[in-house]
mmCIF file of C-alpha atoms in Angstrom:
data_model
loop_
_atom_site.group_PDB
_atom_site.id
_atom_site.type_symbol
_atom_site.label_atom_id
_atom_site.label_comp_id
_atom_site.label_asym_id
_atom_site.label_seq_id
_atom_site.Cartn_x
_atom_site.Cartn_y
_atom_site.Cartn_z
ATOM 1 C CA MET W 8 38.911 -57.762 -19.616
ATOM 2 C CA ALA W 9 40.618 -58.114 -23.672
ATOM 3 C CA SER W 10 40.476 -61.263 -26.155
ATOM 4 C CA GLN W 11 43.143 -64.005 -25.897
ATOM 5 C CA LYS W 12 44.549 -65.124 -29.239
ATOM 6 C CA LYS W 13 44.437 -67.660 -31.136
ATOM 7 C CA LEU W 14 46.173 -65.741 -34.352
ATOM 8 C CA THR W 15 49.743 -65.674 -35.050
ATOM 9 C CA GLU W 16 50.323 -62.428 -36.833
ATOM 10 C CA SER W 17 52.323 -65.332 -39.479
ATOM 11 C CA PHE W 18 49.424 -68.273 -40.175
ATOM 12 C CA LYS W 19 47.045 -65.001 -41.030
ATOM 13 C CA ARG W 20 49.835 -64.552 -43.163
ATOM 14 C CA LEU W 21 49.219 -68.204 -44.542
ATOM 15 C CA ARG W 22 46.009 -67.583 -44.938
ATOM 16 C CA LYS W 23 46.355 -65.321 -47.061
ATOM 17 C CA ASN W 24 48.107 -67.090 -49.350
ATOM 18 C CA LEU W 25 46.397 -69.862 -49.202
ATOM 19 C CA ASN W 26 42.977 -67.916 -50.385
ATOM 20 C CA ARG W 27 45.348 -66.703 -52.919
ATOM 21 C CA ALA W 28 46.236 -70.629 -54.203
ATOM 22 C CA GLU W 29 42.418 -71.993 -53.867
ATOM 23 C CA THR W 30 41.313 -68.578 -56.223
ATOM 24 C CA LEU W 31 43.835 -70.462 -58.849
ATOM 25 C CA LEU W 32 42.250 -73.608 -58.388
ATOM 26 C CA LYS W 33 38.667 -72.573 -57.698
ATOM 27 C CA LYS W 34 37.906 -69.623 -59.460
ATOM 28 C CA PHE W 35 40.093 -69.920 -62.801
ATOM 29 C CA PHE W 36 40.884 -73.913 -63.336
ATOM 30 C CA ASP W 37 37.571 -75.191 -62.416
ATOM 31 C CA GLN W 38 34.944 -71.672 -64.194
ATOM 32 C CA PRO W 39 37.636 -70.859 -66.579
ATOM 33 C CA GLY W 40 35.659 -67.189 -68.045
ATOM 34 C CA GLY W 41 33.113 -67.992 -65.465
ATOM 35 C CA MET W 42 32.009 -71.138 -66.895
ATOM 36 C CA PRO W 43 31.950 -74.455 -65.460
ATOM 37 C CA ARG W 44 36.113 -76.671 -67.087
ATOM 38 C CA ARG W 45 35.044 -79.516 -68.801
ATOM 39 C CA ARG W 46 36.308 -82.829 -68.003
ATOM 40 C CA GLY W 47 39.124 -84.423 -68.904
ATOM 41 C CA GLN W 48 42.890 -84.256 -68.131
ATOM 42 C CA PRO W 49 43.905 -80.868 -67.523
ATOM 43 C CA GLN W 50 45.323 -78.873 -70.963
ATOM 44 C CA ALA W 51 49.280 -77.715 -70.381
ATOM 45 C CA HIS W 52 48.148 -74.360 -69.522
ATOM 46 C CA GLU W 53 45.669 -75.446 -66.734
ATOM 47 C CA GLN W 54 49.673 -77.935 -65.616
ATOM 48 C CA GLU W 55 50.488 -74.596 -65.946
ATOM 49 C CA LEU W 56 47.940 -73.242 -63.843
ATOM 50 C CA LEU W 57 48.459 -76.647 -61.058
ATOM 51 C CA ARG W 58 51.824 -76.263 -60.573
ATOM 52 C CA SER W 59 51.870 -72.199 -60.249
ATOM 53 C CA VAL W 60 49.361 -73.390 -57.025
ATOM 54 C CA LEU W 61 52.386 -75.876 -55.589
ATOM 55 C CA VAL W 62 54.182 -73.617 -55.791
ATOM 56 C CA LEU W 63 52.301 -70.674 -54.217
ATOM 57 C CA ALA W 64 51.426 -73.023 -51.081
ATOM 58 C CA ILE W 65 54.859 -74.602 -50.415
ATOM 59 C CA GLY W 66 56.322 -70.673 -50.832
ATOM 60 C CA ALA W 67 53.689 -70.307 -48.568
ATOM 61 C CA LEU W 68 54.864 -72.414 -46.151
ATOM 62 C CA ASP W 69 58.751 -71.533 -45.826
ATOM 63 C CA ALA W 70 58.122 -67.784 -45.391
ATOM 64 C CA PHE W 71 55.679 -69.248 -43.200
ATOM 65 C CA LEU W 72 57.966 -71.144 -40.978
ATOM 66 C CA SER W 73 60.218 -68.037 -41.523
ATOM 67 C CA GLU W 74 58.040 -65.605 -40.129
ATOM 68 C CA LEU W 75 56.756 -67.734 -37.222
ATOM 69 C CA LEU W 76 60.429 -68.355 -35.724
ATOM 70 C CA VAL W 77 61.128 -64.729 -36.065
ATOM 71 C CA GLU W 78 56.811 -63.988 -34.226
ATOM 72 C CA LEU W 79 57.725 -66.264 -31.811
ATOM 73 C CA MET W 80 61.484 -65.748 -30.174
ATOM 74 C CA PRO W 81 61.777 -63.153 -28.183
ATOM 75 C CA ARG W 82 59.053 -65.155 -26.248
ATOM 76 C CA ILE W 83 60.592 -68.075 -25.732
ATOM 77 C CA ALA W 84 63.613 -65.593 -24.847
ATOM 78 C CA GLU W 85 61.796 -64.222 -22.330
ATOM 79 C CA GLU W 86 60.325 -67.496 -20.627
ATOM 80 C CA SER W 87 63.572 -69.216 -21.476
ATOM 81 C CA THR W 88 66.311 -68.246 -21.857
ATOM 82 C CA ASP W 89 68.184 -71.806 -21.540
ATOM 83 C CA ALA W 90 66.837 -72.862 -24.751
ATOM 84 C CA ALA W 91 69.145 -74.846 -26.954
ATOM 85 C CA VAL W 92 68.543 -72.466 -30.043
ATOM 86 C CA PHE W 93 69.549 -69.545 -28.181
ATOM 87 C CA GLU W 94 73.871 -71.506 -28.153
ATOM 88 C CA ARG W 95 73.070 -72.453 -30.927
ATOM 89 C CA ILE W 96 72.986 -69.069 -31.995
ATOM 90 C CA ALA W 97 75.311 -67.523 -28.901
ATOM 91 C CA LYS W 98 77.461 -69.724 -30.941
ATOM 92 C CA ASP W 99 76.833 -68.160 -35.062
ATOM 93 C CA ASN W 100 76.739 -64.575 -33.554
ATOM 94 C CA PRO W 101 79.010 -64.398 -29.943
ATOM 95 C CA GLY W 102 78.186 -59.804 -31.177
ATOM 96 C CA LEU W 103 74.405 -60.760 -30.662
ATOM 97 C CA ILE W 104 74.762 -61.266 -26.139
ATOM 98 C CA LEU W 105 77.619 -58.586 -26.255
ATOM 99 C CA ARG W 106 74.959 -55.591 -28.353
ATOM 100 C CA SER W 107 71.767 -56.540 -26.214
ATOM 101 C CA LEU W 108 73.613 -55.433 -23.047
ATOM 102 C CA PHE W 109 73.695 -52.130 -24.468
ATOM 103 C CA LEU W 110 70.540 -51.882 -26.193
ATOM 104 C CA GLY W 111 66.478 -51.495 -25.802
ATOM 105 C CA ALA W 112 63.788 -54.411 -25.605
ATOM 106 C CA VAL W 113 61.698 -53.720 -28.786
ATOM 107 C CA GLU W 114 65.682 -52.899 -30.433
ATOM 108 C CA ARG W 115 67.007 -56.557 -29.056
ATOM 109 C CA ASN W 116 64.226 -58.641 -29.601
ATOM 110 C CA GLU W 117 65.100 -56.765 -33.620
ATOM 111 C CA ALA W 118 68.429 -58.252 -33.337
ATOM 112 C CA LEU W 119 67.123 -61.505 -32.121
ATOM 113 C CA SER W 120 64.528 -62.134 -34.222
ATOM 114 C CA GLU W 121 67.274 -61.493 -37.342
ATOM 115 C CA ALA W 122 69.410 -63.735 -36.031
ATOM 116 C CA ILE W 123 67.292 -66.298 -35.733
ATOM 117 C CA GLN W 124 65.717 -66.001 -38.870
ATOM 118 C CA ALA W 125 69.696 -65.377 -40.321
ATOM 119 C CA HIS W 126 70.202 -69.060 -38.208
ATOM 120 C CA PHE W 127 67.221 -71.017 -40.135
ATOM 121 C CA HIS W 128 67.493 -69.978 -43.532
ATOM 122 C CA ALA W 129 71.990 -70.707 -42.959
ATOM 123 C CA LYS W 130 70.756 -74.532 -42.970
ATOM 124 C CA VAL W 131 67.769 -74.324 -46.579
ATOM 125 C CA MET W 132 65.389 -76.419 -44.421
ATOM 126 C CA HIS W 133 62.482 -76.916 -46.155
ATOM 127 C CA GLY W 134 59.583 -79.357 -46.021
ATOM 128 C CA ALA W 135 59.165 -81.767 -43.296
ATOM 129 C CA LYS W 136 63.111 -80.848 -41.500
ATOM 130 C CA ALA W 137 61.989 -77.370 -41.334
ATOM 131 C CA VAL W 138 57.933 -78.486 -39.260
ATOM 132 C CA ARG W 139 60.430 -80.285 -36.991
ATOM 133 C CA GLN W 140 62.511 -77.751 -36.334
ATOM 134 C CA VAL W 141 60.051 -75.277 -36.273
ATOM 135 C CA SER W 142 58.517 -76.984 -33.325
ATOM 136 C CA THR W 143 61.663 -78.042 -31.932
ATOM 137 C CA TRP W 144 63.736 -74.981 -31.834
ATOM 138 C CA CYS W 145 60.566 -73.131 -30.300
ATOM 139 C CA ALA W 146 59.610 -76.221 -27.885
ATOM 140 C CA LEU W 147 56.555 -77.014 -28.473
ATOM 141 C CA GLY W 148 56.594 -80.652 -28.642
ATOM 142 C CA LEU W 149 55.073 -81.788 -31.485
ATOM 143 C CA GLY W 150 55.600 -84.915 -33.816
ATOM 144 C CA ASP W 151 54.415 -86.064 -36.928
ATOM 145 C CA GLN W 152 51.493 -87.707 -36.704
ATOM 146 C CA ALA W 153 50.019 -84.814 -34.376
ATOM 147 C CA TYR W 154 49.775 -82.584 -38.188
ATOM 148 C CA ASP W 155 47.728 -86.101 -39.915
ATOM 149 C CA LEU W 156 44.382 -85.328 -40.743
ATOM 150 C CA PRO W 157 41.769 -88.102 -40.994
ATOM 151 C CA THR W 158 41.460 -88.120 -44.576
ATOM 152 C CA ARG W 159 45.399 -87.583 -44.916
ATOM 153 C CA PRO W 160 47.337 -89.720 -42.290
ATOM 154 C CA ASN W 161 50.609 -88.779 -43.515
ATOM 155 C CA VAL W 162 51.026 -85.058 -44.041
ATOM 156 C CA LEU W 163 54.525 -84.021 -43.300
ATOM 157 C CA SER W 164 55.685 -86.944 -46.243
ATOM 158 C CA LEU W 165 53.416 -85.301 -48.490
ATOM 159 C CA THR W 166 55.024 -81.902 -48.085
ATOM 160 C CA ASP W 167 57.700 -83.295 -48.655
ATOM 161 C CA GLU W 168 57.346 -85.207 -52.225
ATOM 162 C CA TRP W 169 55.450 -81.619 -52.535
ATOM 163 C CA THR W 170 58.039 -79.974 -51.362
ATOM 164 C CA ASP W 171 61.009 -81.904 -53.692
ATOM 165 C CA LYS W 172 58.316 -81.380 -56.585
ATOM 166 C CA ARG W 173 57.827 -77.256 -56.723
ATOM 167 C CA HIS W 174 61.545 -77.293 -56.241
ATOM 168 C CA ARG W 175 62.068 -78.662 -59.773
ATOM 169 C CA ILE W 176 59.419 -77.070 -60.985
ATOM 170 C CA VAL W 177 61.087 -73.846 -59.725
ATOM 171 C CA HIS W 178 65.260 -74.462 -59.796
ATOM 172 C CA GLN W 179 64.819 -77.270 -63.220
ATOM 173 C CA GLY W 180 61.951 -76.173 -64.615
ATOM 174 C CA GLU W 181 60.649 -79.531 -65.282
ATOM 175 C CA LEU W 182 57.714 -79.308 -66.101
ATOM 176 C CA VAL W 183 55.797 -81.302 -63.507
ATOM 177 C CA LYS W 184 51.881 -83.184 -63.786
ATOM 178 C CA MET W 185 50.131 -82.759 -61.483
ATOM 179 C CA THR W 186 46.212 -82.547 -61.526
ATOM 180 C CA ARG W 187 43.699 -80.343 -59.705
ATOM 181 C CA GLN W 188 43.473 -83.219 -56.465
ATOM 182 C CA ASP W 189 46.669 -82.621 -56.387
ATOM 183 C CA ALA W 190 46.534 -79.612 -56.451
ATOM 184 C CA ALA W 191 43.987 -79.429 -53.585
ATOM 185 C CA GLU W 192 46.119 -82.000 -51.426
ATOM 186 C CA ILE W 193 49.932 -79.554 -50.969
ATOM 187 C CA ILE W 194 46.459 -76.778 -50.154
ATOM 188 C CA GLU W 195 44.830 -79.272 -47.265
ATOM 189 C CA CYS W 196 48.747 -80.319 -45.981
ATOM 190 C CA VAL W 197 50.107 -76.782 -45.901
ATOM 191 C CA ALA W 198 46.822 -75.194 -44.466
ATOM 192 C CA ALA W 199 47.014 -78.035 -42.010
ATOM 193 C CA ILE W 200 50.535 -77.428 -40.828
ATOM 194 C CA GLY W 201 49.957 -73.470 -39.732
ATOM 195 C CA LYS W 202 46.996 -74.809 -38.390
ATOM 196 C CA THR W 203 48.738 -77.187 -35.855
ATOM 197 C CA LEU W 204 51.594 -75.139 -35.416
ATOM 198 C CA ASN W 205 49.522 -71.819 -34.543
ATOM 199 C CA ALA W 206 47.325 -73.456 -31.916
ATOM 200 C CA LYS W 207 50.620 -74.736 -29.537
ATOM 201 C CA ALA W 208 51.859 -71.905 -30.796
ATOM 202 C CA ILE W 209 49.294 -69.829 -28.980
ATOM 203 C CA GLU W 210 48.517 -72.514 -26.110
ATOM 204 C CA LYS W 211 51.844 -71.907 -25.348
ATOM 205 C CA LEU W 212 53.238 -68.476 -25.399
ATOM 206 C CA PHE W 213 49.873 -66.247 -25.153
ATOM 207 C CA ARG W 214 48.007 -67.422 -23.192
ATOM 208 C CA GLY W 215 46.549 -65.453 -21.090
ATOM 209 C CA ARG W 216 47.344 -62.754 -22.996
#
């Protein structure tokens, strides 16, 4: 009997990226040159490292959300063709319906995944809005509180704050001030979102597979 799927491929990639962010924090910030860091406020070069953790973690979240949609939508199409997202996709890409009549299963799923990803990116969604959209499109039924942790009761709100700061760093060149605690918080929030979406997706779409 085959073992039940526990992790989506998208979540596996997210974990790898978050591991990279943790390596930056724990090895290069906490142990510069292999020695424990001296106490005190982060210096200019350390601030750059902390900002790198932010950019990497939030970028990894954006990629995960997009890739999770691509991974899940073909299975959702098999189980619930009346999902609201397909009506929107059909309006944006009417030729896909005609093409699907002549495509094999693999090609049809690839075309659907591409259309879903294009539709998602066209909305330019990031942060909490993107998380909510993935839950809605995949009919996962997750409210904002589902992502919260005992020590962090406002994960989506925090994620929005860090997404805004990442935008200011990447698109405006702002030297956003950060602490080590900030960087750890970002990783924790992104991990919580990933774990929650992954668990619900597995429960809903891969149970017994």
